[in-house]
Amino acid sequence: MANPTEAATKNIITLKGSAKLVSEFFYYGINSILYQRGIYAPESFTYKQEYGLTLFVSDDKGVNTYLKDVLAQIKDWLEKGQIKRLVLVINSVATKEVLERWDFQIDCEATAQHNDNDVKKEAVGEKDLKLIQREMRDVIRQITACVTFLPLLDQQCAFDLLVHTDKDCNIPDSWHD
């Protein structure tokens, strides 16, 4: 029988790859969640072909500016191996209650070097581009499949991104908790 930690680990979305590819993936993954969960009206999204899938991306200028700024910083942290996890939090606008958390565990070279539980370590630079893109496609499909069994969000919702980094990571002055 698996212990709870092992069971929880199997359900974590893990992705390895270059900083550019991973930050690009987060752009599409976050947009997919926002679209699939109805955080914004369907009319505020356009579709784009990526990873062999039709993906929806927001047309909202505010959303795109926010994502561009956050993902640029995430890319920088990825390049330095300082990021461990990205969490997309969906909360009720009225009550501020957290309704959903979408956790993305990030396995950077620096993180992988310190994780003794890994039986097989892969250097980010050695991973085949097609394999990385297939993993990204699989995670996007996993996001889409999850929506079929999640409860309908029947209230106005907002989202926020939480970034878990190393303790010694420099946080930009413009960021806040």
PDB file of C-alpha atoms in Angstrom:
ATOM      1  CA  MET A   1       0.000   0.000   0.000  1.00  0.00           C
ATOM      2  CA  ALA A   2       1.390   3.400  -0.978  1.00  0.00           C
ATOM      3  CA  ASN A   3       1.802   5.972   1.730  1.00  0.00           C
ATOM      4  CA  PRO A   4      -0.037   9.323   1.333  1.00  0.00           C
ATOM      5  CA  THR A   5       3.146  11.136   0.292  1.00  0.00           C
ATOM      6  CA  GLU A   6       3.766   8.695  -2.555  1.00  0.00           C
ATOM      7  CA  ALA A   7       0.152   8.949  -3.702  1.00  0.00           C
ATOM      8  CA  ALA A   8       0.267  12.747  -3.646  1.00  0.00           C
ATOM      9  CA  THR A   9       3.547  12.766  -5.577  1.00  0.00           C
ATOM     10  CA  LYS A  10       2.035  10.691  -8.379  1.00  0.00           C
ATOM     11  CA  ASN A  11      -0.665  13.330  -8.915  1.00  0.00           C
ATOM     12  CA  ILE A  12       1.743  16.275  -9.145  1.00  0.00           C
ATOM     13  CA  ILE A  13       2.205  17.699 -12.623  1.00  0.00           C
ATOM     14  CA  THR A  14       5.940  17.651 -13.336  1.00  0.00           C
ATOM     15  CA  LEU A  15       7.661  19.132 -16.344  1.00  0.00           C
ATOM     16  CA  LYS A  16      11.313  19.374 -17.351  1.00  0.00           C
ATOM     17  CA  GLY A  17      12.667  21.468 -20.177  1.00  0.00           C
ATOM     18  CA  SER A  18      14.334  24.667 -21.157  1.00  0.00           C
ATOM     19  CA  ALA A  19      13.338  27.913 -19.457  1.00  0.00           C
ATOM     20  CA  LYS A  20      11.842  29.291 -22.664  1.00  0.00           C
ATOM     21  CA  LEU A  21       9.791  26.177 -23.373  1.00  0.00           C
ATOM     22  CA  VAL A  22       8.588  25.846 -19.795  1.00  0.00           C
ATOM     23  CA  SER A  23       7.558  29.507 -19.507  1.00  0.00           C
ATOM     24  CA  GLU A  24       5.784  29.191 -22.884  1.00  0.00           C
ATOM     25  CA  PHE A  25       4.032  26.082 -21.594  1.00  0.00           C
ATOM     26  CA  PHE A  26       2.853  27.968 -18.516  1.00  0.00           C
ATOM     27  CA  TYR A  27       1.376  30.666 -20.752  1.00  0.00           C
ATOM     28  CA  TYR A  28      -0.728  28.090 -22.592  1.00  0.00           C
ATOM     29  CA  GLY A  29      -1.469  26.029 -19.482  1.00  0.00           C
ATOM     30  CA  ILE A  30      -2.695  29.031 -17.491  1.00  0.00           C
ATOM     31  CA  ASN A  31      -4.791  30.246 -20.415  1.00  0.00           C
ATOM     32  CA  SER A  32      -6.285  26.760 -20.794  1.00  0.00           C
ATOM     33  CA  ILE A  33      -7.291  26.699 -17.139  1.00  0.00           C
ATOM     34  CA  LEU A  34      -8.762  30.215 -17.328  1.00  0.00           C
ATOM     35  CA  TYR A  35     -10.781  29.212 -20.391  1.00  0.00           C
ATOM     36  CA  GLN A  36     -11.809  25.726 -19.234  1.00  0.00           C
ATOM     37  CA  ARG A  37     -12.880  26.931 -15.784  1.00  0.00           C
ATOM     38  CA  GLY A  38     -14.797  29.934 -17.149  1.00  0.00           C
ATOM     39  CA  ILE A  39     -12.809  32.566 -15.252  1.00  0.00           C
ATOM     40  CA  TYR A  40     -13.326  34.876 -18.237  1.00  0.00           C
ATOM     41  CA  ALA A  41     -16.043  34.830 -20.891  1.00  0.00           C
ATOM     42  CA  PRO A  42     -15.371  32.439 -23.799  1.00  0.00           C
ATOM     43  CA  GLU A  43     -15.637  35.401 -26.191  1.00  0.00           C
ATOM     44  CA  SER A  44     -12.500  36.904 -24.651  1.00  0.00           C
ATOM     45  CA  PHE A  45     -10.369  34.018 -25.970  1.00  0.00           C
ATOM     46  CA  THR A  46      -9.036  33.154 -29.399  1.00  0.00           C
ATOM     47  CA  TYR A  47      -7.660  29.811 -30.436  1.00  0.00           C
ATOM     48  CA  LYS A  48      -4.169  28.882 -31.502  1.00  0.00           C
ATOM     49  CA  GLN A  49      -2.581  25.635 -32.675  1.00  0.00           C
ATOM     50  CA  GLU A  50       0.300  24.561 -30.431  1.00  0.00           C
ATOM     51  CA  TYR A  51       1.735  21.151 -29.454  1.00  0.00           C
ATOM     52  CA  GLY A  52      -0.656  19.547 -31.944  1.00  0.00           C
ATOM     53  CA  LEU A  53      -3.648  20.887 -29.987  1.00  0.00           C
ATOM     54  CA  THR A  54      -6.096  23.738 -30.372  1.00  0.00           C
ATOM     55  CA  LEU A  55      -5.490  25.990 -27.376  1.00  0.00           C
ATOM     56  CA  PHE A  56      -7.406  29.027 -26.197  1.00  0.00           C
ATOM     57  CA  VAL A  57      -5.536  32.202 -25.271  1.00  0.00           C
ATOM     58  CA  SER A  58      -6.961  35.312 -23.674  1.00  0.00           C
ATOM     59  CA  ASP A  59      -7.459  38.504 -25.687  1.00  0.00           C
ATOM     60  CA  ASP A  60      -7.715  40.516 -22.463  1.00  0.00           C
ATOM     61  CA  LYS A  61      -4.929  43.111 -22.384  1.00  0.00           C
ATOM     62  CA  GLY A  62      -4.722  43.116 -18.579  1.00  0.00           C
ATOM     63  CA  VAL A  63      -4.445  39.326 -18.372  1.00  0.00           C
ATOM     64  CA  ASN A  64      -1.792  39.233 -21.090  1.00  0.00           C
ATOM     65  CA  THR A  65       0.259  42.027 -19.499  1.00  0.00           C
ATOM     66  CA  TYR A  66       0.116  40.273 -16.116  1.00  0.00           C
ATOM     67  CA  LEU A  67       1.097  36.904 -17.612  1.00  0.00           C
ATOM     68  CA  LYS A  68       3.888  38.463 -19.686  1.00  0.00           C
ATOM     69  CA  ASP A  69       5.405  40.136 -16.611  1.00  0.00           C
ATOM     70  CA  VAL A  70       5.083  37.112 -14.327  1.00  0.00           C
ATOM     71  CA  LEU A  71       6.303  34.634 -16.926  1.00  0.00           C
ATOM     72  CA  ALA A  72       9.325  36.799 -17.809  1.00  0.00           C
ATOM     73  CA  GLN A  73      10.377  36.647 -14.150  1.00  0.00           C
ATOM     74  CA  ILE A  74       9.628  32.918 -13.995  1.00  0.00           C
ATOM     75  CA  LYS A  75      11.820  32.388 -17.075  1.00  0.00           C
ATOM     76  CA  ASP A  76      14.659  34.217 -15.318  1.00  0.00           C
ATOM     77  CA  TRP A  77      14.258  32.068 -12.203  1.00  0.00           C
ATOM     78  CA  LEU A  78      14.071  28.924 -14.347  1.00  0.00           C
ATOM     79  CA  GLU A  79      17.357  29.818 -16.022  1.00  0.00           C
ATOM     80  CA  LYS A  80      18.931  30.176 -12.577  1.00  0.00           C
ATOM     81  CA  GLY A  81      17.304  26.991 -11.262  1.00  0.00           C
ATOM     82  CA  GLN A  82      15.637  28.939  -8.438  1.00  0.00           C
ATOM     83  CA  ILE A  83      11.983  28.034  -8.921  1.00  0.00           C
ATOM     84  CA  LYS A  84      10.311  24.977  -7.441  1.00  0.00           C
ATOM     85  CA  ARG A  85       6.598  25.360  -8.068  1.00  0.00           C
ATOM     86  CA  LEU A  86       3.984  27.517  -9.727  1.00  0.00           C
ATOM     87  CA  VAL A  87       0.463  27.523  -8.304  1.00  0.00           C
ATOM     88  CA  LEU A  88      -2.547  28.989 -10.066  1.00  0.00           C
ATOM     89  CA  VAL A  89      -5.138  29.850  -7.423  1.00  0.00           C
ATOM     90  CA  ILE A  90      -8.782  30.422  -8.322  1.00  0.00           C
ATOM     91  CA  ASN A  91     -10.780  32.242  -5.679  1.00  0.00           C
ATOM     92  CA  SER A  92     -14.241  33.698  -5.211  1.00  0.00           C
ATOM     93  CA  VAL A  93     -14.360  37.430  -5.886  1.00  0.00           C
ATOM     94  CA  ALA A  94     -17.130  37.871  -3.281  1.00  0.00           C
ATOM     95  CA  THR A  95     -15.657  35.864  -0.389  1.00  0.00           C
ATOM     96  CA  LYS A  96     -11.962  35.562  -1.363  1.00  0.00           C
ATOM     97  CA  GLU A  97     -12.308  31.835  -0.578  1.00  0.00           C
ATOM     98  CA  VAL A  98      -9.857  29.630  -2.478  1.00  0.00           C
ATOM     99  CA  LEU A  99     -11.921  27.387  -4.742  1.00  0.00           C
ATOM    100  CA  GLU A 100      -9.159  25.626  -6.687  1.00  0.00           C
ATOM    101  CA  ARG A 101      -5.387  25.294  -6.723  1.00  0.00           C
ATOM    102  CA  TRP A 102      -3.534  24.083  -9.783  1.00  0.00           C
ATOM    103  CA  ASP A 103      -0.006  23.030  -8.739  1.00  0.00           C
ATOM    104  CA  PHE A 104       2.812  22.730 -11.251  1.00  0.00           C
ATOM    105  CA  GLN A 105       5.979  21.253  -9.780  1.00  0.00           C
ATOM    106  CA  ILE A 106       9.104  22.396 -11.594  1.00  0.00           C
ATOM    107  CA  ASP A 107      12.154  20.173 -11.797  1.00  0.00           C
ATOM    108  CA  CYS A 108      15.123  22.387 -12.746  1.00  0.00           C
ATOM    109  CA  GLU A 109      18.676  21.096 -13.078  1.00  0.00           C
ATOM    110  CA  ALA A 110      19.556  22.814  -9.801  1.00  0.00           C
ATOM    111  CA  THR A 111      16.509  21.260  -8.108  1.00  0.00           C
ATOM    112  CA  ALA A 112      17.211  17.819  -9.569  1.00  0.00           C
ATOM    113  CA  GLN A 113      20.810  17.885  -8.327  1.00  0.00           C
ATOM    114  CA  HIS A 114      19.584  18.287  -4.736  1.00  0.00           C
ATOM    115  CA  ASN A 115      16.802  15.707  -4.880  1.00  0.00           C
ATOM    116  CA  ASP A 116      18.206  12.389  -3.650  1.00  0.00           C
ATOM    117  CA  ASN A 117      14.892  10.577  -4.259  1.00  0.00           C
ATOM    118  CA  ASP A 118      15.322  10.710  -8.035  1.00  0.00           C
ATOM    119  CA  VAL A 119      16.431   7.338  -9.345  1.00  0.00           C
ATOM    120  CA  LYS A 120      16.987   8.670 -12.843  1.00  0.00           C
ATOM    121  CA  LYS A 121      18.229  12.246 -13.168  1.00  0.00           C
ATOM    122  CA  GLU A 122      17.833  14.036 -16.466  1.00  0.00           C
ATOM    123  CA  ALA A 123      19.762  17.160 -17.312  1.00  0.00           C
ATOM    124  CA  VAL A 124      17.439  19.730 -18.800  1.00  0.00           C
ATOM    125  CA  GLY A 125      19.759  20.327 -21.751  1.00  0.00           C
ATOM    126  CA  GLU A 126      19.765  16.642 -22.725  1.00  0.00           C
ATOM    127  CA  LYS A 127      16.037  16.213 -23.158  1.00  0.00           C
ATOM    128  CA  ASP A 128      14.727  15.892 -26.718  1.00  0.00           C
ATOM    129  CA  LEU A 129      12.542  18.776 -27.922  1.00  0.00           C
ATOM    130  CA  LYS A 130       9.842  16.408 -29.228  1.00  0.00           C
ATOM    131  CA  LEU A 131       9.709  14.635 -25.870  1.00  0.00           C
ATOM    132  CA  ILE A 132       9.348  17.960 -24.045  1.00  0.00           C
ATOM    133  CA  GLN A 133       6.565  19.061 -26.404  1.00  0.00           C
ATOM    134  CA  ARG A 134       4.800  15.699 -26.008  1.00  0.00           C
ATOM    135  CA  GLU A 135       4.923  16.088 -22.215  1.00  0.00           C
ATOM    136  CA  MET A 136       3.498  19.608 -22.538  1.00  0.00           C
ATOM    137  CA  ARG A 137       0.717  18.345 -24.797  1.00  0.00           C
ATOM    138  CA  ASP A 138      -0.042  15.569 -22.303  1.00  0.00           C
ATOM    139  CA  VAL A 139      -0.308  18.047 -19.414  1.00  0.00           C
ATOM    140  CA  ILE A 140      -2.623  20.332 -21.421  1.00  0.00           C
ATOM    141  CA  ARG A 141      -4.789  17.285 -22.165  1.00  0.00           C
ATOM    142  CA  GLN A 142      -4.716  16.412 -18.467  1.00  0.00           C
ATOM    143  CA  ILE A 143      -5.954  19.931 -17.641  1.00  0.00           C
ATOM    144  CA  THR A 144      -8.788  19.593 -20.155  1.00  0.00           C
ATOM    145  CA  ALA A 145      -9.740  16.149 -18.841  1.00  0.00           C
ATOM    146  CA  CYS A 146      -9.833  17.389 -15.223  1.00  0.00           C
ATOM    147  CA  VAL A 147     -12.511  19.916 -16.082  1.00  0.00           C
ATOM    148  CA  THR A 148     -15.014  17.165 -16.886  1.00  0.00           C
ATOM    149  CA  PHE A 149     -15.220  16.051 -13.257  1.00  0.00           C
ATOM    150  CA  LEU A 150     -14.693  19.361 -11.433  1.00  0.00           C
ATOM    151  CA  PRO A 151     -17.743  21.190 -10.082  1.00  0.00           C
ATOM    152  CA  LEU A 152     -19.073  24.158 -12.012  1.00  0.00           C
ATOM    153  CA  LEU A 153     -17.781  27.497 -10.748  1.00  0.00           C
ATOM    154  CA  ASP A 154     -21.122  29.291 -10.456  1.00  0.00           C
ATOM    155  CA  GLN A 155     -19.797  32.561  -9.059  1.00  0.00           C
ATOM    156  CA  GLN A 156     -17.496  35.310 -10.224  1.00  0.00           C
ATOM    157  CA  CYS A 157     -13.905  34.188  -9.791  1.00  0.00           C
ATOM    158  CA  ALA A 158     -10.440  35.672 -10.024  1.00  0.00           C
ATOM    159  CA  PHE A 159      -7.034  34.061 -10.252  1.00  0.00           C
ATOM    160  CA  ASP A 160      -3.591  34.632  -8.848  1.00  0.00           C
ATOM    161  CA  LEU A 161      -0.229  33.005  -9.385  1.00  0.00           C
ATOM    162  CA  LEU A 162       1.939  31.905  -6.471  1.00  0.00           C
ATOM    163  CA  VAL A 163       5.579  31.198  -7.221  1.00  0.00           C
ATOM    164  CA  HIS A 164       7.639  29.038  -4.866  1.00  0.00           C
ATOM    165  CA  THR A 165      11.354  29.816  -5.167  1.00  0.00           C
ATOM    166  CA  ASP A 166      14.582  29.128  -3.314  1.00  0.00           C
ATOM    167  CA  LYS A 167      14.987  31.099  -0.095  1.00  0.00           C
ATOM    168  CA  ASP A 168      17.957  33.059  -1.456  1.00  0.00           C
ATOM    169  CA  CYS A 169      16.109  34.140  -4.604  1.00  0.00           C
ATOM    170  CA  ASN A 170      15.871  37.867  -5.348  1.00  0.00           C
ATOM    171  CA  ILE A 171      12.244  39.011  -5.511  1.00  0.00           C
ATOM    172  CA  PRO A 172      11.553  42.105  -7.654  1.00  0.00           C
ATOM    173  CA  ASP A 173      10.458  45.203  -5.728  1.00  0.00           C
ATOM    174  CA  SER A 174       7.270  45.372  -7.800  1.00  0.00           C
ATOM    175  CA  TRP A 175       6.157  41.964  -6.493  1.00  0.00           C
ATOM    176  CA  HIS A 176       4.271  41.499  -3.235  1.00  0.00           C
ATOM    177  CA  ASP A 177       2.731  38.678  -1.196  1.00  0.00           C
TER     178      ASP A 177
END
